[in-house]
Amino acid sequence: MEILQLLADGFAAALQPTNLLFAFLGVLAGTVVGVLPGLGPISAVALLLPVTFNLDPLAAMIMMAGVYNGAMYGGSTTSILLNTPGESSSVVATLDGYQLARQGRAGSALGVAAIGSWIAATLGIMLMMLMSPTLARWAIGFQPAEYAALMILGLTTVSGFAEDGATMIKALISMVLGLMLGTVGRDLQTGTLRFTFGNPSLSDGIDFLVLSLALFAVTEVLWEAGETVMAQRVALKGSVYPTRDDLRRAAIPMLRGGLLGFFLGILPGVGASTSSFISYGLERSLSKNPEKFGKGAIEGVAGPEAANNGAAIGAMVPLLTLGLPGSGTTAVMLGALMMFGLQPGPLLIPNHPELFWGLIASLYLGNILLLMLNLPMVRVFVKILDVPKALLLPLILVLSFIGVYALSNNPFDLYLLLGLGLLGVVLRAFGFPPAPMVLALVLGPMLEQTIRQALIISRGNPAIFVTRPISAVILALSVVALLAPTVVARIRNKRRSGKENAHANLG
Amino acid sequence: MNRAVSAALMLLALLYTVAAWRLPRFRLSTVVDAHVFPVTIGIVLFVLAVLFWFRGQIVVRLPERLGPPALMTLLMLLYALLLRPLGFVVATTAFIMAGAAVLGWRRWAAAFVVAAGFSVGTYYAFVRLLAVPLPAGILPWLGG
């Protein structure tokens, strides 16, 4: 049992006092930021990244993963008690969670969300542990053409999973704008300076951390500064432990949601929010009384909350095995990995087994800590929602400034942060999603390099992308991801008009 | 409104593509040159902008008040300008208090305690515990 030995080594590493401390700090800080309305996992990871600048890679990854998981747990608390989700992956939790809270069953909803998150995360970590080494071994044969195709798939699916055609165009535009920001700076292959406007501060390009803090912290704060209505939170009364009946009804949806979320999360571009929506739809269609959904069905909290945590773990599989992020949050984590001098890709696990297994072990431990933080101690975190906005918003800005300043010690990056934050406000006013832009900024330069490497191998023949079977299949999937939403909408419209005709004939 | 956004995006795509096209070239190079990828995505953006002209939907949504966000932007600009000369602790304390005031906070003593406590706390946490340097500015006795 090689795995057990490796896992034991991982636990030995994760249980070292400093690593344990950073795991605890990570889940704690992640939960705190996650509870704050408007701030989700991507803001949490970006805001807390500076803390890890001088840690060793394992401690840093342990802390980042803890922050990521903590923010997922914290986000559900906000959606259930406040009806204003911190981030898109918690939108679904407001549907039934907030209804339950208004019926005085907030404790039950919070408890089910926490337990469901824990079950999903534990399942996910187990699957990740079993699958990742095999997947990485398989991916060692991948050449630049396959990587380029995978990145294109990630970029198209993240845009394609928007609901209707119009939103998909917006997501694609946001994605291409991110690719464009990624071309700023010195071209690595030719040394040509591109789009720097003669500014030496831009020659290293726009850092992923600057953009993610701009779009997910500064924009959010500026926007929130203009909102006058404070969301009133529902008081948390009674026990925070779900009743036995609630648990019995929630058990299967939790398992189902966790598995569904994990496997959807592995797919590039399908993030926590999509999987929680799909899980909600699934639970409603499987339910014996679907009419209760939206009015306070515990299954409607259990499934999606498990699904988004499962997806959060699943999204780490391509990150660690292929070096490819599938979501905004994992894009930030990839940037962090590279900052620590690690080469992401299929060799990461074979070359740094202690990192992978230490991370796995600390994820198990972190999720147990999270269950403790979010069940018995949830009342403490709820208090965060009572911190006055006037004090909270400037503090978030200060943390963003620290992150950017600590990164480069260059005041220019602070102006860049402000400028991109204002760009984020404009994008938000017009309804362009910011996550594809962050993903594209991280993937763009990698995509360009791999395309060029592939073309060098093929001596400039672009057919290499379609003659290599794996690359061809992945590219075909990208086309499907782009066209599917439009086609599905067409078919739906046709059916609807068909039904209307039938009704007309009857009338 | 979608047409205005589309036109703006088309203009951006054009400017970007032209700028990319005019990047310096390596005539005898076997590698794909630096302009190829940018020109391609510039064209992709142009195509998307044209599609947006016909199919895009824009519903402009704004925060209820624009005054506080504008003032916060101004404060951030000042904060960025003064962070180095004044140092992290002084600039941050002032920034938090001013920011809270812009957002309607009027209990100055409480604001000062929070602002100063947070600035000093994070300063020491980053500089001492995490070895991430922050500017000391006019209070060099803070140490680094």
XYZ file of C-alpha atoms in Angstrom:
651
model
C 0.000 0.000 0.000
C 2.187 2.742 -1.314
C -0.564 5.311 -0.995
C -0.947 4.715 2.746
C 2.761 5.245 3.259
C 2.726 8.465 1.221
C -0.364 9.643 3.065
C 1.287 8.901 6.402
C 4.275 10.990 5.316
C 1.844 13.705 4.276
C 0.192 13.691 7.685
C 3.600 13.808 9.336
C 4.345 16.954 7.335
C 0.913 18.514 7.835
C 1.010 17.861 11.580
C 4.231 19.776 12.066
C 3.328 22.640 14.393
C 4.015 25.446 11.901
C 2.097 23.758 9.098
C -0.766 22.989 11.425
C -0.754 26.615 12.543
C -0.911 27.865 8.945
C -3.701 25.410 8.148
C -5.652 26.752 11.100
C -4.915 30.394 10.265
C -5.873 29.689 6.667
C -9.263 28.149 7.381
C -9.982 30.790 10.025
C -9.070 33.729 7.800
C -10.820 32.119 4.826
C -14.024 31.709 6.824
C -13.854 35.310 8.063
C -13.399 36.729 4.552
C -15.939 34.288 3.133
C -18.567 35.447 5.608
C -18.120 39.064 4.525
C -20.849 39.851 2.039
C -19.490 40.406 -1.459
C -16.194 38.657 -0.858
C -15.824 35.093 -2.049
C -13.037 32.523 -2.393
C -11.175 34.418 -5.101
C -11.024 37.616 -3.031
C -10.081 35.620 0.058
C -7.191 33.854 -1.655
C -5.942 37.076 -3.264
C -6.250 39.133 -0.059
C -4.386 36.573 2.034
C -1.717 35.635 -0.492
C 0.767 38.279 0.761
C 0.841 36.515 4.127
C 2.483 33.551 2.415
C 5.131 35.465 0.428
C 8.010 34.288 2.578
C 6.733 30.897 3.671
C 8.037 27.652 2.279
C 5.903 26.299 -0.597
C 4.184 23.583 1.454
C 3.148 25.947 4.257
C 1.999 28.471 1.658
C -0.087 25.925 -0.268
C -1.541 24.589 2.988
C -2.591 28.078 3.964
C -3.977 28.943 0.497
C -5.983 25.722 0.328
C -7.269 26.417 3.845
C -8.316 29.932 2.844
C -10.045 28.599 -0.276
C -11.979 25.964 1.663
C -12.729 28.347 4.503
C -14.179 30.905 2.125
C -16.468 28.245 0.663
C -17.813 27.409 4.143
C -18.086 31.064 5.149
C -19.954 31.976 1.986
C -22.888 29.732 2.870
C -23.328 31.434 6.235
C -23.824 34.778 4.500
C -26.264 33.447 1.924
C -28.398 31.739 4.529
C -28.577 34.634 6.986
C -28.371 37.616 4.671
C -29.911 36.641 1.332
C -27.050 38.509 -0.346
C -24.554 35.890 -1.373
C -20.880 36.687 -1.109
C -20.154 35.120 -4.455
C -21.815 33.309 -7.303
C -21.201 29.839 -5.882
C -23.422 30.668 -2.920
C -26.326 32.134 -4.900
C -28.179 28.842 -4.831
C -27.893 28.588 -1.059
C -30.001 31.749 -0.739
C -32.937 30.138 -2.554
C -33.906 27.747 0.219
C -31.397 28.655 2.908
C -32.731 32.155 3.395
C -36.309 30.872 3.383
C -35.404 28.379 6.124
C -33.755 31.165 8.111
C -36.880 33.309 7.871
C -38.900 30.376 9.172
C -36.658 30.319 12.236
C -34.706 27.302 11.046
C -31.450 29.126 10.315
C -29.572 26.798 12.653
C -30.719 23.745 10.776
C -29.784 25.271 7.417
C -26.351 26.368 8.655
C -25.725 22.966 10.218
C -26.711 21.097 7.080
C -24.569 23.433 4.970
C -21.539 22.869 7.197
C -21.976 19.092 7.408
C -22.707 18.844 3.691
C -19.615 20.904 2.914
C -17.532 18.650 5.112
C -18.855 15.404 3.623
C -18.340 16.717 0.097
C -14.852 17.981 0.834
C -13.804 14.706 2.478
C -15.184 12.665 -0.423
C -13.490 15.037 -2.841
C -10.118 14.856 -1.115
C -10.263 11.056 -1.161
C -11.049 11.002 -4.875
C -8.406 13.629 -5.543
C -5.856 11.578 -3.646
C -6.672 8.438 -5.639
C -7.008 10.050 -9.056
C -4.361 12.760 -9.227
C -1.169 10.646 -9.376
C -2.655 8.459 -12.135
C -3.906 11.465 -14.060
C -0.528 13.157 -13.768
C 1.252 10.022 -15.009
C -1.059 9.894 -18.007
C -0.533 13.595 -18.731
C 3.264 13.332 -18.829
C 2.902 12.340 -22.483
C 1.099 15.614 -23.244
C 2.863 17.912 -25.655
C 2.423 21.658 -26.148
C -0.414 21.066 -28.625
C -2.437 19.218 -25.966
C -1.755 21.887 -23.372
C -2.770 24.655 -25.733
C -5.971 22.768 -26.516
C -6.703 22.240 -22.812
C -6.231 25.937 -22.092
C -8.530 26.875 -24.948
C -11.098 24.450 -23.555
C -10.811 26.039 -20.102
C -11.211 29.514 -21.530
C -14.208 28.639 -23.679
C -16.070 26.613 -21.056
C -15.690 29.310 -18.422
C -17.465 31.610 -20.854
C -19.819 29.026 -22.288
C -21.376 28.089 -18.989
C -23.250 31.336 -18.753
C -26.994 30.896 -19.105
C -28.092 32.577 -22.343
C -26.309 33.611 -25.529
C -26.060 37.285 -24.646
C -24.282 36.592 -21.382
C -21.941 34.189 -23.116
C -20.808 36.941 -25.483
C -20.132 39.127 -22.477
C -18.118 36.394 -20.775
C -16.130 35.831 -23.979
C -15.422 39.548 -24.334
C -14.294 39.689 -20.719
C -12.084 36.667 -21.412
C -10.471 38.242 -24.496
C -9.875 41.485 -22.587
C -8.037 39.348 -20.023
C -5.939 37.774 -22.789
C -5.098 41.272 -23.996
C -4.001 42.382 -20.528
C -1.848 39.250 -20.481
C 0.079 40.384 -23.559
C 1.341 43.522 -21.804
C 5.053 43.352 -21.017
C 8.138 41.634 -22.370
C 7.495 38.754 -24.745
C 9.382 35.788 -23.309
C 10.436 34.296 -26.632
C 11.613 37.334 -28.574
C 12.181 39.856 -25.809
C 9.975 42.372 -27.622
C 8.286 44.860 -25.303
C 4.580 44.903 -25.987
C 2.013 47.554 -25.030
C 4.128 49.004 -22.210
C 3.777 52.610 -23.451
C 7.418 53.119 -22.565
C 6.690 52.487 -18.896
C 9.380 50.236 -17.372
C 6.999 49.219 -14.576
C 4.874 47.443 -17.175
C 7.707 45.464 -18.746
C 7.136 42.528 -16.396
C 3.481 42.523 -17.307
C 0.365 42.901 -15.172
C 0.505 40.579 -12.207
C -2.420 38.214 -11.613
C -2.577 39.398 -8.017
C -3.052 43.042 -9.022
C -5.911 42.158 -11.363
C -7.651 39.774 -8.982
C -7.423 42.198 -6.063
C -8.631 44.995 -8.346
C -11.649 43.108 -9.677
C -12.575 41.143 -6.580
C -11.721 43.505 -3.731
C -11.408 47.105 -4.954
C -14.373 46.933 -7.334
C -16.488 45.283 -4.678
C -15.597 47.913 -2.066
C -16.170 50.858 -4.415
C -19.511 49.426 -5.439
C -20.574 48.676 -1.893
C -19.575 52.210 -0.833
C -22.367 53.487 -3.069
C -25.078 51.218 -1.719
C -27.131 52.731 1.055
C -29.368 49.852 2.023
C -27.779 47.562 4.559
C -28.962 43.995 4.193
C -30.609 42.979 7.443
C -29.465 39.663 8.721
C -31.827 37.111 10.127
C -31.281 36.513 13.821
C -29.768 33.160 14.646
C -31.979 31.545 17.262
C -32.027 28.067 18.731
C -29.700 25.186 18.051
C -27.197 25.271 15.206
C -27.370 21.517 14.911
C -29.849 20.189 12.389
C -32.681 17.996 13.590
C -32.444 14.278 12.993
C -35.227 14.486 10.441
C -33.420 17.240 8.504
C -30.213 15.243 8.529
C -31.987 12.140 7.288
C -33.531 14.050 4.395
C -30.264 15.836 3.622
C -27.931 12.827 3.728
C -28.425 11.519 0.190
C -28.482 14.989 -1.447
C -25.188 15.754 0.342
C -23.483 12.652 -1.036
C -24.981 13.173 -4.473
C -24.071 16.853 -4.498
C -20.544 16.180 -3.301
C -19.825 13.602 -6.005
C -21.492 15.662 -8.714
C -19.591 18.757 -7.643
C -16.254 17.004 -7.574
C -16.519 15.596 -11.072
C -17.918 18.823 -12.508
C -15.198 20.737 -10.706
C -12.479 18.737 -12.460
C -13.737 19.902 -15.848
C -12.006 23.071 -16.922
C -14.208 26.107 -16.634
C -17.034 24.432 -14.736
C -16.709 25.968 -11.330
C -18.412 25.864 -7.986
C -21.333 28.046 -9.043
C -22.313 25.962 -12.062
C -22.144 22.748 -10.076
C -24.301 24.176 -7.306
C -26.939 25.221 -9.859
C -26.855 21.788 -11.485
C -27.129 20.074 -8.104
C -30.112 22.252 -7.175
C -31.852 21.348 -10.424
C -31.075 17.677 -9.885
C -32.399 17.624 -6.318
C -35.576 19.407 -7.359
C -36.244 16.991 -10.188
C -35.545 13.944 -7.981
C -37.620 15.228 -5.088
C -41.046 13.800 -4.292
C -42.308 17.282 -3.506
C -40.497 19.673 -5.826
C -43.002 22.420 -5.008
C -41.254 22.879 -1.641
C -38.062 24.021 -3.375
C -37.620 27.751 -3.063
C -39.830 27.775 0.020
C -37.381 26.210 2.439
C -36.457 22.679 1.371
C -33.472 21.392 3.339
C -32.447 19.273 0.317
C -32.073 22.513 -1.639
C -29.398 23.611 0.819
C -27.702 20.246 1.306
C -27.141 19.331 -2.359
C -25.795 22.637 -3.719
C -23.688 23.392 -0.646
C -22.069 19.971 -0.926
C -21.687 20.453 -4.673
C -19.832 23.741 -4.467
C -17.381 22.367 -1.925
C -16.921 19.214 -3.966
C -16.221 21.392 -6.985
C -13.718 23.468 -5.033
C -11.734 20.295 -4.336
C -12.266 18.948 -7.853
C -10.917 22.171 -9.343
C -7.618 21.507 -7.603
C -7.116 18.257 -9.542
C -6.290 19.855 -12.932
C -4.357 22.539 -11.081
C -2.053 20.006 -9.442
C -1.884 17.391 -12.202
C -1.798 19.514 -15.354
C -0.882 22.917 -13.981
C -4.082 24.251 -15.500
C -6.577 26.289 -13.500
C -10.228 25.930 -14.389
C -11.587 28.838 -12.392
C -10.676 32.299 -11.204
C -9.709 31.062 -7.747
C -7.497 28.241 -8.971
C -5.959 30.706 -11.459
C -4.853 32.816 -8.515
C -3.518 29.690 -6.798
C -1.599 28.744 -9.935
C -0.043 32.189 -9.971
C 0.941 31.597 -6.367
C 2.518 28.210 -7.163
C 4.659 29.803 -9.842
C 5.580 32.627 -7.495
C 7.025 30.011 -5.139
C 9.221 28.763 -7.949
C 7.281 25.554 -8.518
C 6.795 24.379 -12.064
C 3.120 23.433 -12.373
C 2.363 20.485 -14.602
C 2.273 16.685 -14.559
C 5.725 16.520 -12.986
C 4.659 18.490 -9.916
C 3.443 15.428 -8.001
C 6.364 13.095 -8.961
C 8.931 15.835 -8.296
C 7.374 17.186 -5.110
C 5.494 14.276 -3.533
C 5.897 15.841 -0.087
C 4.025 18.915 -1.325
C 1.127 16.968 -2.806
C 0.693 14.543 0.084
C 1.229 17.221 2.690
C -1.469 19.270 0.993
C -3.860 16.298 0.887
C -3.309 15.584 4.577
C -3.757 19.217 5.519
C -6.971 19.382 3.479
C -8.381 16.530 5.588
C -7.318 18.284 8.773
C -8.450 21.695 7.521
C -11.932 20.430 6.785
C -12.251 18.931 10.259
C -11.186 22.292 11.668
C -13.737 23.972 9.409
C -16.516 21.715 10.613
C -15.641 22.699 14.181
C -15.416 26.388 13.312
C -18.663 26.379 11.394
C -20.865 24.334 13.688
C -20.215 25.077 17.370
C -18.586 28.428 16.650
C -20.795 29.701 13.852
C -22.299 32.293 16.214
C -18.901 33.964 16.487
C -18.574 34.267 12.721
C -22.107 35.568 12.381
C -20.950 38.532 14.468
C -18.675 39.522 11.562
C -21.822 40.442 9.673
C -22.467 43.099 12.327
C -19.159 44.926 11.768
C -20.118 48.368 10.444
C -19.547 48.742 6.714
C -17.903 52.145 7.192
C -14.991 50.542 9.046
C -14.889 47.284 7.138
C -14.578 48.638 3.598
C -11.429 50.737 4.208
C -9.810 47.740 5.926
C -10.396 45.577 2.839
C -8.804 48.273 0.676
C -5.793 48.412 2.992
C -5.342 44.638 2.698
C -5.455 44.927 -1.107
C -2.841 47.671 -0.991
C -0.575 45.567 1.230
C -0.860 42.655 -1.203
C 0.076 44.728 -4.214
C 2.786 46.733 -2.499
C 4.420 43.694 -0.909
C 4.492 41.998 -4.296
C 6.695 44.515 -6.080
C 7.485 47.408 -3.721
C 6.497 49.535 -6.694
C 3.956 52.342 -6.142
C 3.047 52.151 -9.841
C 1.273 48.856 -9.143
C -0.938 50.681 -6.638
C -2.156 53.033 -9.372
C -2.630 50.033 -11.620
C -4.698 48.413 -8.864
C -6.888 51.509 -8.619
C -7.234 51.825 -12.400
C -8.174 48.173 -12.856
C -10.561 48.450 -9.903
C -12.365 51.289 -11.710
C -12.379 49.184 -14.885
C -14.066 46.507 -12.768
C -16.762 48.980 -11.724
C -17.463 49.784 -15.391
C -17.553 46.086 -16.316
C -19.932 45.417 -13.471
C -22.197 48.320 -14.408
C -22.500 46.840 -17.908
C -22.831 43.265 -16.632
C -19.546 41.751 -17.835
C -18.368 38.907 -15.538
C -14.887 39.448 -14.055
C -13.784 35.835 -13.415
C -13.055 34.932 -17.086
C -10.763 37.959 -17.243
C -8.621 36.776 -14.318
C -8.462 33.243 -15.701
C -7.465 34.597 -19.124
C -4.770 36.841 -17.680
C -3.129 33.816 -16.046
C -3.694 31.393 -18.931
C -3.052 33.848 -21.782
C 0.750 34.038 -21.617
C 0.951 30.258 -21.045
C -1.368 29.682 -23.988
C 0.716 31.872 -26.272
C 3.941 30.115 -25.285
C 2.538 26.612 -25.739
C 1.008 27.481 -29.122
C 4.384 28.760 -30.282
C 6.210 25.709 -28.900
C 3.753 23.454 -30.707
C 4.357 25.383 -33.924
C 8.107 25.063 -33.523
C 7.714 21.297 -33.157
C 5.541 21.156 -36.268
C 7.794 23.612 -38.132
C 5.055 26.154 -38.404
C 2.316 23.810 -39.551
C -0.868 24.657 -37.581
C -2.332 21.258 -38.481
C -0.520 19.890 -35.426
C -3.474 20.936 -33.270
C -5.908 18.728 -35.159
C -3.688 15.831 -36.249
C -2.747 14.919 -32.697
C -5.828 12.993 -31.566
C -6.042 14.176 -27.948
C -5.597 17.786 -28.940
C -8.198 17.407 -31.698
C -10.756 15.925 -29.292
C -10.176 18.669 -26.735
C -10.518 21.374 -29.381
C -13.727 19.758 -30.626
C -15.031 19.897 -27.053
C -14.200 23.614 -26.932
C -16.288 24.178 -30.043
C -19.125 22.227 -28.431
C -18.801 24.344 -25.277
C -19.086 27.476 -27.397
C -22.033 26.332 -29.479
C -23.995 24.252 -26.958
C -25.680 27.128 -25.089
C -26.974 28.698 -28.317
C -28.163 25.378 -29.719
C -29.884 24.409 -26.474
C -31.635 27.786 -26.364
C -32.798 27.370 -29.988
C -34.228 23.912 -29.297
C -35.945 25.154 -26.165
C -37.500 28.055 -28.057
C -38.668 25.747 -30.818
C -40.284 23.397 -28.311
C -41.965 26.280 -26.578
C -43.378 27.661 -29.811
C -44.372 24.119 -30.782
C -46.331 23.794 -27.552
C -47.957 27.161 -28.086
C -49.052 26.047 -31.548
C -50.523 22.889 -30.063
C -52.424 24.958 -27.531
C -53.637 27.252 -30.272
C -54.920 24.274 -32.235
C -56.785 22.971 -29.220
C -58.304 26.389 -28.620
C -26.689 50.905 -25.312
C -25.283 47.614 -26.615
C -24.307 49.461 -29.814
C -22.340 52.084 -27.894
C -20.511 49.352 -25.962
C -19.983 47.420 -29.180
C -18.559 50.495 -30.928
C -16.211 51.182 -28.025
C -15.015 47.573 -28.109
C -14.530 47.701 -31.892
C -12.416 50.822 -31.499
C -10.368 49.173 -28.753
C -9.914 46.044 -30.892
C -8.782 48.132 -33.855
C -6.298 50.195 -31.868
C -4.940 47.082 -30.189
C -4.625 45.114 -33.412
C -2.889 47.988 -35.203
C -0.505 48.473 -32.277
C 0.200 44.737 -32.289
C 0.763 44.724 -36.053
C 3.323 47.512 -35.710
C 5.411 45.688 -33.096
C 9.067 45.219 -34.093
C 9.655 42.087 -36.200
C 12.415 39.540 -36.478
C 12.666 38.939 -40.195
C 14.783 35.805 -40.131
C 13.245 34.102 -37.200
C 11.911 30.558 -37.164
C 9.824 31.216 -34.070
C 6.348 32.667 -34.234
C 6.913 36.365 -33.761
C 5.646 38.551 -30.942
C 2.826 40.156 -32.923
C 0.998 37.003 -34.012
C -0.907 36.158 -30.841
C -1.930 39.764 -30.061
C -3.094 40.346 -33.645
C -5.170 37.159 -33.432
C -6.917 38.051 -30.184
C -7.411 41.611 -31.435
C -9.306 40.210 -34.401
C -11.260 37.864 -32.108
C -12.300 40.843 -29.986
C -13.386 42.711 -33.110
C -15.544 39.777 -34.218
C -17.083 39.512 -30.742
C -17.741 43.261 -30.753
C -19.540 42.947 -34.123
C -21.641 40.074 -32.702
C -22.357 42.236 -29.669
C -23.742 44.960 -31.947
C -26.524 42.592 -32.995
C -26.968 40.251 -30.062
C -25.580 42.048 -27.039
C -27.829 43.132 -24.221
C -26.874 45.858 -21.812
C -28.846 46.774 -18.744
C -26.809 49.419 -16.949
C -26.795 48.875 -13.217
C -25.169 51.392 -10.896
C -24.738 51.722 -7.140
C -27.436 53.917 -5.596
C -25.062 56.792 -4.904
C -21.966 57.671 -6.860
C -20.546 60.244 -4.432
C -19.025 57.870 -1.870
C -17.368 55.625 -4.501
C -15.861 58.711 -6.169
C -14.551 59.997 -2.842
C -13.167 56.563 -1.984
C -11.353 56.524 -5.327
C -9.820 59.883 -4.531
C -8.772 58.651 -1.085
C -7.156 55.566 -2.611
C -5.206 57.786 -4.971
C -3.975 59.891 -2.039
C -3.171 56.730 -0.082
C -1.092 55.384 -2.976
C 0.720 58.722 -3.255
C 1.416 59.083 0.461
C 2.088 55.465 1.419
C 5.843 55.758 0.922
C 6.505 59.311 2.141
C 4.346 58.996 5.289
C 4.967 55.319 5.889
C 2.484 52.485 6.230
C 1.260 53.117 9.771
C 0.532 56.845 9.435
C -0.891 56.665 5.909
C -3.052 53.657 6.732
C -4.438 55.134 9.956
C -5.347 58.325 8.102
C -6.801 56.380 5.169
C -9.030 54.178 7.331
C -10.347 57.144 9.308
C -10.983 59.219 6.179
C -12.603 56.258 4.450
C -14.883 55.603 7.417
C -15.806 59.306 7.479
C -16.713 59.229 3.774
C -18.960 56.252 4.488
C -20.796 58.140 7.207
C -18.924 57.088 10.362
C -18.897 59.827 12.999
C -17.454 58.218 16.144
C -13.906 59.481 15.781
C -12.411 57.926 18.906
C -13.599 54.472 17.931
C -12.430 54.996 14.360
C -8.999 56.028 15.592
C -8.664 52.984 17.840
C -9.639 50.631 15.008
C -7.489 52.414 12.418
C -4.367 52.755 14.549
C -4.725 49.268 16.023
C -5.177 47.691 12.595
C -2.264 49.629 11.061
C 0.194 48.866 13.836
C -0.989 45.257 14.090
C -0.686 44.498 10.389
C 2.611 46.427 10.184
C 4.222 44.289 12.825
C 2.621 41.094 11.561
C 3.943 41.634 8.048
C 7.314 43.187 8.812
C 8.310 41.141 11.844
C 6.494 37.824 11.604
C 6.194 37.399 7.855
C 9.277 39.351 6.738
C 7.266 41.227 4.111
C 8.628 44.805 4.035
C 6.278 47.794 4.325
C 7.425 51.434 4.266
C 8.261 52.859 7.715
C 8.150 56.468 6.479
C 8.178 59.250 9.044
C 8.160 56.883 12.008
C 11.519 55.122 11.580
C 11.491 54.077 15.227
C 8.844 51.533 14.307
C 11.720 49.393 13.151
C 11.695 46.864 10.412
